[in-house]
Amino acid sequence: MKRIISITAAIAICAVMLCSCGNQTLKATYTFGEDGNKSQITLNEDGTFEFVFSPSSSYLGIGKFTKEGDRLTLETSDGKYHYVFRITEEGLVYDDEASSGMHWFGDFSDGSLFENNK
């Protein structure tokens, strides 16, 4: 009986650890575009993000991100905009139809791949 309790406790601890690191695994900087007009997304360990759309834009997207399956959603802190991506092994693929559509001079469009800067 003690062994069953020990095994159950170990499984529960592992499950809690895996669930709590869901956003940590995404912690990185992702980029799209050329040096002249590069868009950049930084995902932080605490679940926040910064989205630099273009060097030409004065708008900086900041807020919180959520991950559900292979879908990443960035919600700006002002509540006005959201940006949706599909998470792949190569990086983040932008979903324009599911997003707010404001690109703030960024050259990205539906299907654009934001690559992880590892």
Short mmCIF file of N, CA and C in Angstrom, two decimals:
data_model
loop_
_atom_site.label_atom_id
_atom_site.label_comp_id
_atom_site.label_asym_id
_atom_site.label_seq_id
_atom_site.Cartn_x
_atom_site.Cartn_y
_atom_site.Cartn_z
N MET A 1 0.82 -1.19 0.00
CA MET A 1 0.00 0.00 0.00
C MET A 1 0.86 1.26 0.00
N LYS A 2 1.96 1.23 0.80
CA LYS A 2 2.86 2.38 0.83
C LYS A 2 3.47 2.63 -0.54
N ARG A 3 3.76 1.56 -1.23
CA ARG A 3 4.37 1.69 -2.56
C ARG A 3 3.41 2.36 -3.54
N ILE A 4 2.15 2.01 -3.49
CA ILE A 4 1.15 2.61 -4.37
C ILE A 4 1.02 4.10 -4.08
N ILE A 5 1.02 4.47 -2.80
CA ILE A 5 0.92 5.88 -2.43
C ILE A 5 2.16 6.63 -2.91
N SER A 6 3.33 6.03 -2.77
CA SER A 6 4.57 6.68 -3.21
C SER A 6 4.58 6.89 -4.72
N ILE A 7 4.13 5.89 -5.46
CA ILE A 7 4.09 5.99 -6.92
C ILE A 7 3.08 7.05 -7.34
N THR A 8 1.92 7.07 -6.71
CA THR A 8 0.89 8.06 -7.02
C THR A 8 1.39 9.47 -6.73
N ALA A 9 2.07 9.64 -5.61
CA ALA A 9 2.62 10.95 -5.26
C ALA A 9 3.67 11.39 -6.27
N ALA A 10 4.52 10.48 -6.70
CA ALA A 10 5.55 10.81 -7.69
C ALA A 10 4.93 11.22 -9.01
N ILE A 11 3.90 10.52 -9.43
CA ILE A 11 3.21 10.87 -10.69
C ILE A 11 2.56 12.24 -10.56
N ALA A 12 1.93 12.51 -9.43
CA ALA A 12 1.28 13.81 -9.22
C ALA A 12 2.29 14.94 -9.25
N ILE A 13 3.44 14.75 -8.62
CA ILE A 13 4.48 15.78 -8.61
C ILE A 13 4.97 16.04 -10.03
N CYS A 14 5.21 14.98 -10.80
CA CYS A 14 5.66 15.15 -12.20
C CYS A 14 4.61 15.88 -13.03
N ALA A 15 3.34 15.54 -12.83
CA ALA A 15 2.27 16.19 -13.59
C ALA A 15 2.21 17.68 -13.27
N VAL A 16 2.34 18.05 -12.00
CA VAL A 16 2.33 19.46 -11.62
C VAL A 16 3.52 20.18 -12.24
N MET A 17 4.68 19.57 -12.22
CA MET A 17 5.87 20.20 -12.80
C MET A 17 5.70 20.40 -14.31
N LEU A 18 5.15 19.43 -15.00
CA LEU A 18 4.95 19.55 -16.45
C LEU A 18 3.92 20.62 -16.77
N CYS A 19 2.85 20.70 -16.03
CA CYS A 19 1.83 21.71 -16.28
C CYS A 19 2.34 23.11 -16.00
N SER A 20 3.14 23.27 -14.97
CA SER A 20 3.60 24.60 -14.61
C SER A 20 4.64 25.15 -15.57
N CYS A 21 5.23 24.29 -16.40
CA CYS A 21 6.27 24.79 -17.31
C CYS A 21 5.74 24.98 -18.72
N GLY A 22 4.43 24.97 -18.93
CA GLY A 22 3.85 25.11 -20.26
C GLY A 22 4.31 26.34 -21.01
N ASN A 23 4.35 27.50 -20.36
CA ASN A 23 4.78 28.72 -21.01
C ASN A 23 6.29 28.87 -21.03
N GLN A 24 6.98 28.22 -20.08
CA GLN A 24 8.43 28.33 -20.03
C GLN A 24 9.07 27.74 -21.29
N THR A 25 8.52 26.68 -21.82
CA THR A 25 9.12 26.05 -22.99
C THR A 25 9.06 26.96 -24.20
N LEU A 26 8.19 27.94 -24.19
CA LEU A 26 8.08 28.88 -25.29
C LEU A 26 8.99 30.09 -25.12
N LYS A 27 9.57 30.24 -23.94
CA LYS A 27 10.41 31.41 -23.65
C LYS A 27 11.51 31.50 -24.70
N ALA A 28 11.41 32.52 -25.53
CA ALA A 28 12.37 32.70 -26.62
C ALA A 28 12.02 33.99 -27.36
N THR A 29 12.88 34.31 -28.33
CA THR A 29 12.62 35.42 -29.22
C THR A 29 12.46 34.85 -30.63
N TYR A 30 11.40 35.27 -31.30
CA TYR A 30 11.07 34.80 -32.64
C TYR A 30 11.09 36.00 -33.59
N THR A 31 11.66 35.81 -34.79
CA THR A 31 11.74 36.92 -35.74
C THR A 31 11.22 36.51 -37.12
N PHE A 32 10.75 37.54 -37.83
CA PHE A 32 10.32 37.39 -39.22
C PHE A 32 10.80 38.60 -40.00
N GLY A 33 11.28 38.38 -41.19
CA GLY A 33 11.63 39.48 -42.08
C GLY A 33 13.12 39.73 -42.17
N GLU A 34 13.43 40.74 -42.97
CA GLU A 34 14.82 41.13 -43.21
C GLU A 34 15.23 42.22 -42.22
N ASP A 35 16.51 42.49 -42.14
CA ASP A 35 17.03 43.48 -41.19
C ASP A 35 16.36 44.84 -41.33
N GLY A 36 16.03 45.25 -42.55
CA GLY A 36 15.41 46.55 -42.76
C GLY A 36 14.01 46.67 -42.19
N ASN A 37 13.28 45.56 -42.13
CA ASN A 37 11.91 45.58 -41.61
C ASN A 37 11.62 44.27 -40.89
N LYS A 38 12.31 44.05 -39.80
CA LYS A 38 12.17 42.81 -39.04
C LYS A 38 11.11 42.96 -37.96
N SER A 39 10.24 41.95 -37.86
CA SER A 39 9.27 41.86 -36.77
C SER A 39 9.82 40.89 -35.74
N GLN A 40 9.57 41.16 -34.47
CA GLN A 40 10.15 40.34 -33.41
C GLN A 40 9.17 40.14 -32.27
N ILE A 41 9.05 38.90 -31.82
CA ILE A 41 8.20 38.56 -30.68
C ILE A 41 9.10 37.96 -29.60
N THR A 42 9.01 38.50 -28.40
CA THR A 42 9.73 37.93 -27.27
C THR A 42 8.71 37.40 -26.28
N LEU A 43 8.80 36.09 -25.99
CA LEU A 43 7.93 35.45 -25.00
C LEU A 43 8.74 35.28 -23.72
N ASN A 44 8.22 35.77 -22.62
CA ASN A 44 8.92 35.73 -21.34
C ASN A 44 8.40 34.59 -20.47
N GLU A 45 9.24 34.16 -19.55
CA GLU A 45 8.93 33.05 -18.66
C GLU A 45 7.68 33.29 -17.83
N ASP A 46 7.37 34.54 -17.52
CA ASP A 46 6.21 34.86 -16.67
C ASP A 46 4.90 34.94 -17.44
N GLY A 47 4.91 34.56 -18.73
CA GLY A 47 3.69 34.56 -19.53
C GLY A 47 3.39 35.87 -20.22
N THR A 48 4.33 36.81 -20.21
CA THR A 48 4.15 38.08 -20.90
C THR A 48 4.91 38.06 -22.22
N PHE A 49 4.57 39.01 -23.09
CA PHE A 49 5.24 39.10 -24.39
C PHE A 49 5.49 40.54 -24.76
N GLU A 50 6.40 40.73 -25.71
CA GLU A 50 6.64 42.01 -26.38
C GLU A 50 6.65 41.72 -27.87
N PHE A 51 5.89 42.48 -28.64
CA PHE A 51 5.79 42.28 -30.09
C PHE A 51 6.21 43.58 -30.76
N VAL A 52 7.40 43.57 -31.37
CA VAL A 52 7.88 44.71 -32.16
C VAL A 52 7.47 44.40 -33.60
N PHE A 53 6.52 45.14 -34.11
CA PHE A 53 5.95 44.87 -35.42
C PHE A 53 6.88 45.28 -36.56
N SER A 54 7.52 46.43 -36.39
CA SER A 54 8.39 46.99 -37.42
C SER A 54 9.21 48.12 -36.81
N PRO A 55 10.42 48.33 -37.33
CA PRO A 55 11.19 49.49 -36.86
C PRO A 55 10.48 50.81 -37.16
N SER A 56 9.57 50.80 -38.13
CA SER A 56 8.83 52.01 -38.52
C SER A 56 7.64 52.30 -37.61
N SER A 57 7.28 51.34 -36.77
CA SER A 57 6.07 51.50 -35.94
C SER A 57 6.41 52.03 -34.56
N SER A 58 5.58 52.93 -34.07
CA SER A 58 5.75 53.43 -32.71
C SER A 58 4.94 52.58 -31.72
N TYR A 59 4.11 51.66 -32.23
CA TYR A 59 3.30 50.81 -31.35
C TYR A 59 4.10 49.57 -30.96
N LEU A 60 4.19 49.32 -29.66
CA LEU A 60 4.82 48.12 -29.13
C LEU A 60 3.74 47.28 -28.49
N GLY A 61 3.52 46.09 -29.03
CA GLY A 61 2.52 45.19 -28.46
C GLY A 61 3.09 44.52 -27.22
N ILE A 62 2.42 44.73 -26.08
CA ILE A 62 2.81 44.05 -24.85
C ILE A 62 1.55 43.49 -24.22
N GLY A 63 1.71 42.40 -23.48
CA GLY A 63 0.57 41.79 -22.82
C GLY A 63 0.91 40.40 -22.35
N LYS A 64 -0.10 39.55 -22.31
CA LYS A 64 0.06 38.17 -21.85
C LYS A 64 -0.24 37.21 -22.99
N PHE A 65 0.42 36.05 -22.93
CA PHE A 65 0.16 35.02 -23.94
C PHE A 65 -0.39 33.78 -23.27
N THR A 66 -1.19 33.03 -24.06
CA THR A 66 -1.71 31.74 -23.62
C THR A 66 -1.42 30.70 -24.69
N LYS A 67 -1.27 29.47 -24.24
CA LYS A 67 -1.01 28.36 -25.15
C LYS A 67 -2.08 27.30 -24.91
N GLU A 68 -2.74 26.90 -25.99
CA GLU A 68 -3.71 25.81 -25.94
C GLU A 68 -3.38 24.86 -27.06
N GLY A 69 -2.84 23.71 -26.73
CA GLY A 69 -2.39 22.77 -27.75
C GLY A 69 -1.28 23.40 -28.55
N ASP A 70 -1.45 23.43 -29.88
CA ASP A 70 -0.41 24.04 -30.73
C ASP A 70 -0.78 25.48 -31.11
N ARG A 71 -1.69 26.08 -30.37
CA ARG A 71 -2.15 27.44 -30.67
C ARG A 71 -1.65 28.42 -29.59
N LEU A 72 -0.99 29.47 -30.05
CA LEU A 72 -0.47 30.51 -29.16
C LEU A 72 -1.24 31.79 -29.43
N THR A 73 -1.76 32.41 -28.39
CA THR A 73 -2.50 33.66 -28.54
C THR A 73 -1.84 34.75 -27.70
N LEU A 74 -1.54 35.86 -28.35
CA LEU A 74 -0.99 37.03 -27.68
C LEU A 74 -2.12 38.04 -27.52
N GLU A 75 -2.42 38.44 -26.29
CA GLU A 75 -3.46 39.44 -26.00
C GLU A 75 -2.78 40.70 -25.48
N THR A 76 -2.97 41.82 -26.17
CA THR A 76 -2.33 43.06 -25.72
C THR A 76 -2.95 43.54 -24.40
N SER A 77 -2.13 44.19 -23.60
CA SER A 77 -2.58 44.62 -22.27
C SER A 77 -3.68 45.67 -22.33
N ASP A 78 -3.79 46.39 -23.45
CA ASP A 78 -4.88 47.37 -23.58
C ASP A 78 -6.20 46.70 -24.00
N GLY A 79 -6.15 45.39 -24.29
CA GLY A 79 -7.35 44.65 -24.65
C GLY A 79 -7.86 44.89 -26.06
N LYS A 80 -7.13 45.65 -26.86
CA LYS A 80 -7.59 46.00 -28.20
C LYS A 80 -7.22 44.99 -29.28
N TYR A 81 -6.12 44.28 -29.11
CA TYR A 81 -5.60 43.44 -30.19
C TYR A 81 -5.21 42.06 -29.67
N HIS A 82 -5.32 41.10 -30.57
CA HIS A 82 -4.85 39.75 -30.28
C HIS A 82 -4.22 39.17 -31.55
N TYR A 83 -3.22 38.36 -31.35
CA TYR A 83 -2.46 37.76 -32.45
C TYR A 83 -2.34 36.27 -32.18
N VAL A 84 -2.68 35.47 -33.19
CA VAL A 84 -2.74 34.03 -33.03
C VAL A 84 -1.70 33.37 -33.93
N PHE A 85 -1.02 32.37 -33.39
CA PHE A 85 0.01 31.63 -34.10
C PHE A 85 -0.18 30.14 -33.88
N ARG A 86 0.28 29.37 -34.84
CA ARG A 86 0.37 27.92 -34.69
C ARG A 86 1.82 27.61 -34.34
N ILE A 87 2.02 26.84 -33.29
CA ILE A 87 3.36 26.48 -32.84
C ILE A 87 3.83 25.27 -33.64
N THR A 88 4.99 25.40 -34.28
CA THR A 88 5.58 24.30 -35.03
C THR A 88 7.02 24.09 -34.56
N GLU A 89 7.66 23.06 -35.06
CA GLU A 89 9.06 22.81 -34.72
C GLU A 89 9.95 23.93 -35.25
N GLU A 90 9.55 24.57 -36.34
CA GLU A 90 10.34 25.63 -36.95
C GLU A 90 10.15 26.98 -36.27
N GLY A 91 9.02 27.17 -35.58
CA GLY A 91 8.74 28.44 -34.93
C GLY A 91 7.24 28.70 -34.81
N LEU A 92 6.83 29.93 -35.01
CA LEU A 92 5.44 30.35 -34.88
C LEU A 92 4.89 30.78 -36.23
N VAL A 93 3.78 30.18 -36.65
CA VAL A 93 3.16 30.50 -37.94
C VAL A 93 1.94 31.39 -37.67
N TYR A 94 1.97 32.57 -38.26
CA TYR A 94 0.93 33.58 -38.04
C TYR A 94 -0.39 33.19 -38.70
N ASP A 95 -1.49 33.34 -37.94
CA ASP A 95 -2.85 33.07 -38.43
C ASP A 95 -3.58 34.41 -38.50
N ASP A 96 -3.58 35.01 -39.69
CA ASP A 96 -4.16 36.34 -39.87
C ASP A 96 -5.67 36.34 -39.65
N GLU A 97 -6.34 35.31 -40.11
CA GLU A 97 -7.81 35.26 -40.01
C GLU A 97 -8.27 35.24 -38.55
N ALA A 98 -7.52 34.58 -37.67
CA ALA A 98 -7.90 34.49 -36.26
C ALA A 98 -7.39 35.68 -35.44
N SER A 99 -6.62 36.55 -36.06
CA SER A 99 -5.99 37.68 -35.36
C SER A 99 -6.70 38.99 -35.63
N SER A 100 -6.29 40.03 -34.93
CA SER A 100 -6.90 41.36 -35.08
C SER A 100 -6.62 42.01 -36.42
N GLY A 101 -5.51 41.64 -37.05
CA GLY A 101 -5.21 42.16 -38.38
C GLY A 101 -4.36 43.42 -38.41
N MET A 102 -4.10 44.04 -37.29
CA MET A 102 -3.25 45.23 -37.26
C MET A 102 -1.79 44.79 -37.29
N HIS A 103 -1.07 45.19 -38.32
CA HIS A 103 0.32 44.76 -38.49
C HIS A 103 1.33 45.86 -38.18
N TRP A 104 0.87 47.10 -38.03
CA TRP A 104 1.73 48.22 -37.63
C TRP A 104 3.00 48.29 -38.47
N PHE A 105 2.86 48.25 -39.79
CA PHE A 105 3.94 48.35 -40.77
C PHE A 105 4.81 47.10 -40.88
N GLY A 106 4.46 46.04 -40.19
CA GLY A 106 5.19 44.77 -40.32
C GLY A 106 4.86 44.12 -41.65
N ASP A 107 5.83 43.42 -42.25
CA ASP A 107 5.62 42.77 -43.55
C ASP A 107 5.02 41.38 -43.45
N PHE A 108 4.73 40.90 -42.27
CA PHE A 108 4.21 39.53 -42.12
C PHE A 108 2.75 39.46 -42.57
N SER A 109 2.35 38.26 -42.99
CA SER A 109 0.98 38.01 -43.43
C SER A 109 0.59 36.59 -43.03
N ASP A 110 -0.60 36.16 -43.41
CA ASP A 110 -1.06 34.83 -43.06
C ASP A 110 -0.04 33.78 -43.50
N GLY A 111 0.33 32.91 -42.58
CA GLY A 111 1.28 31.84 -42.88
C GLY A 111 2.74 32.22 -42.69
N SER A 112 3.03 33.46 -42.34
CA SER A 112 4.42 33.88 -42.12
C SER A 112 5.01 33.13 -40.93
N LEU A 113 6.25 32.66 -41.10
CA LEU A 113 6.94 31.91 -40.06
C LEU A 113 7.88 32.82 -39.27
N PHE A 114 7.62 32.95 -37.98
CA PHE A 114 8.51 33.65 -37.06
C PHE A 114 9.44 32.58 -36.50
N GLU A 115 10.72 32.69 -36.82
CA GLU A 115 11.68 31.66 -36.45
C GLU A 115 12.28 31.93 -35.07
N ASN A 116 12.52 30.83 -34.35
CA ASN A 116 13.14 30.90 -33.03
C ASN A 116 14.61 31.28 -33.19
N ASN A 117 15.06 32.27 -32.43
CA ASN A 117 16.45 32.75 -32.53
C ASN A 117 17.42 31.95 -31.68
N LYS A 118 17.03 30.88 -31.14
CA LYS A 118 17.84 29.98 -30.29
C LYS A 118 19.12 30.57 -29.86
#
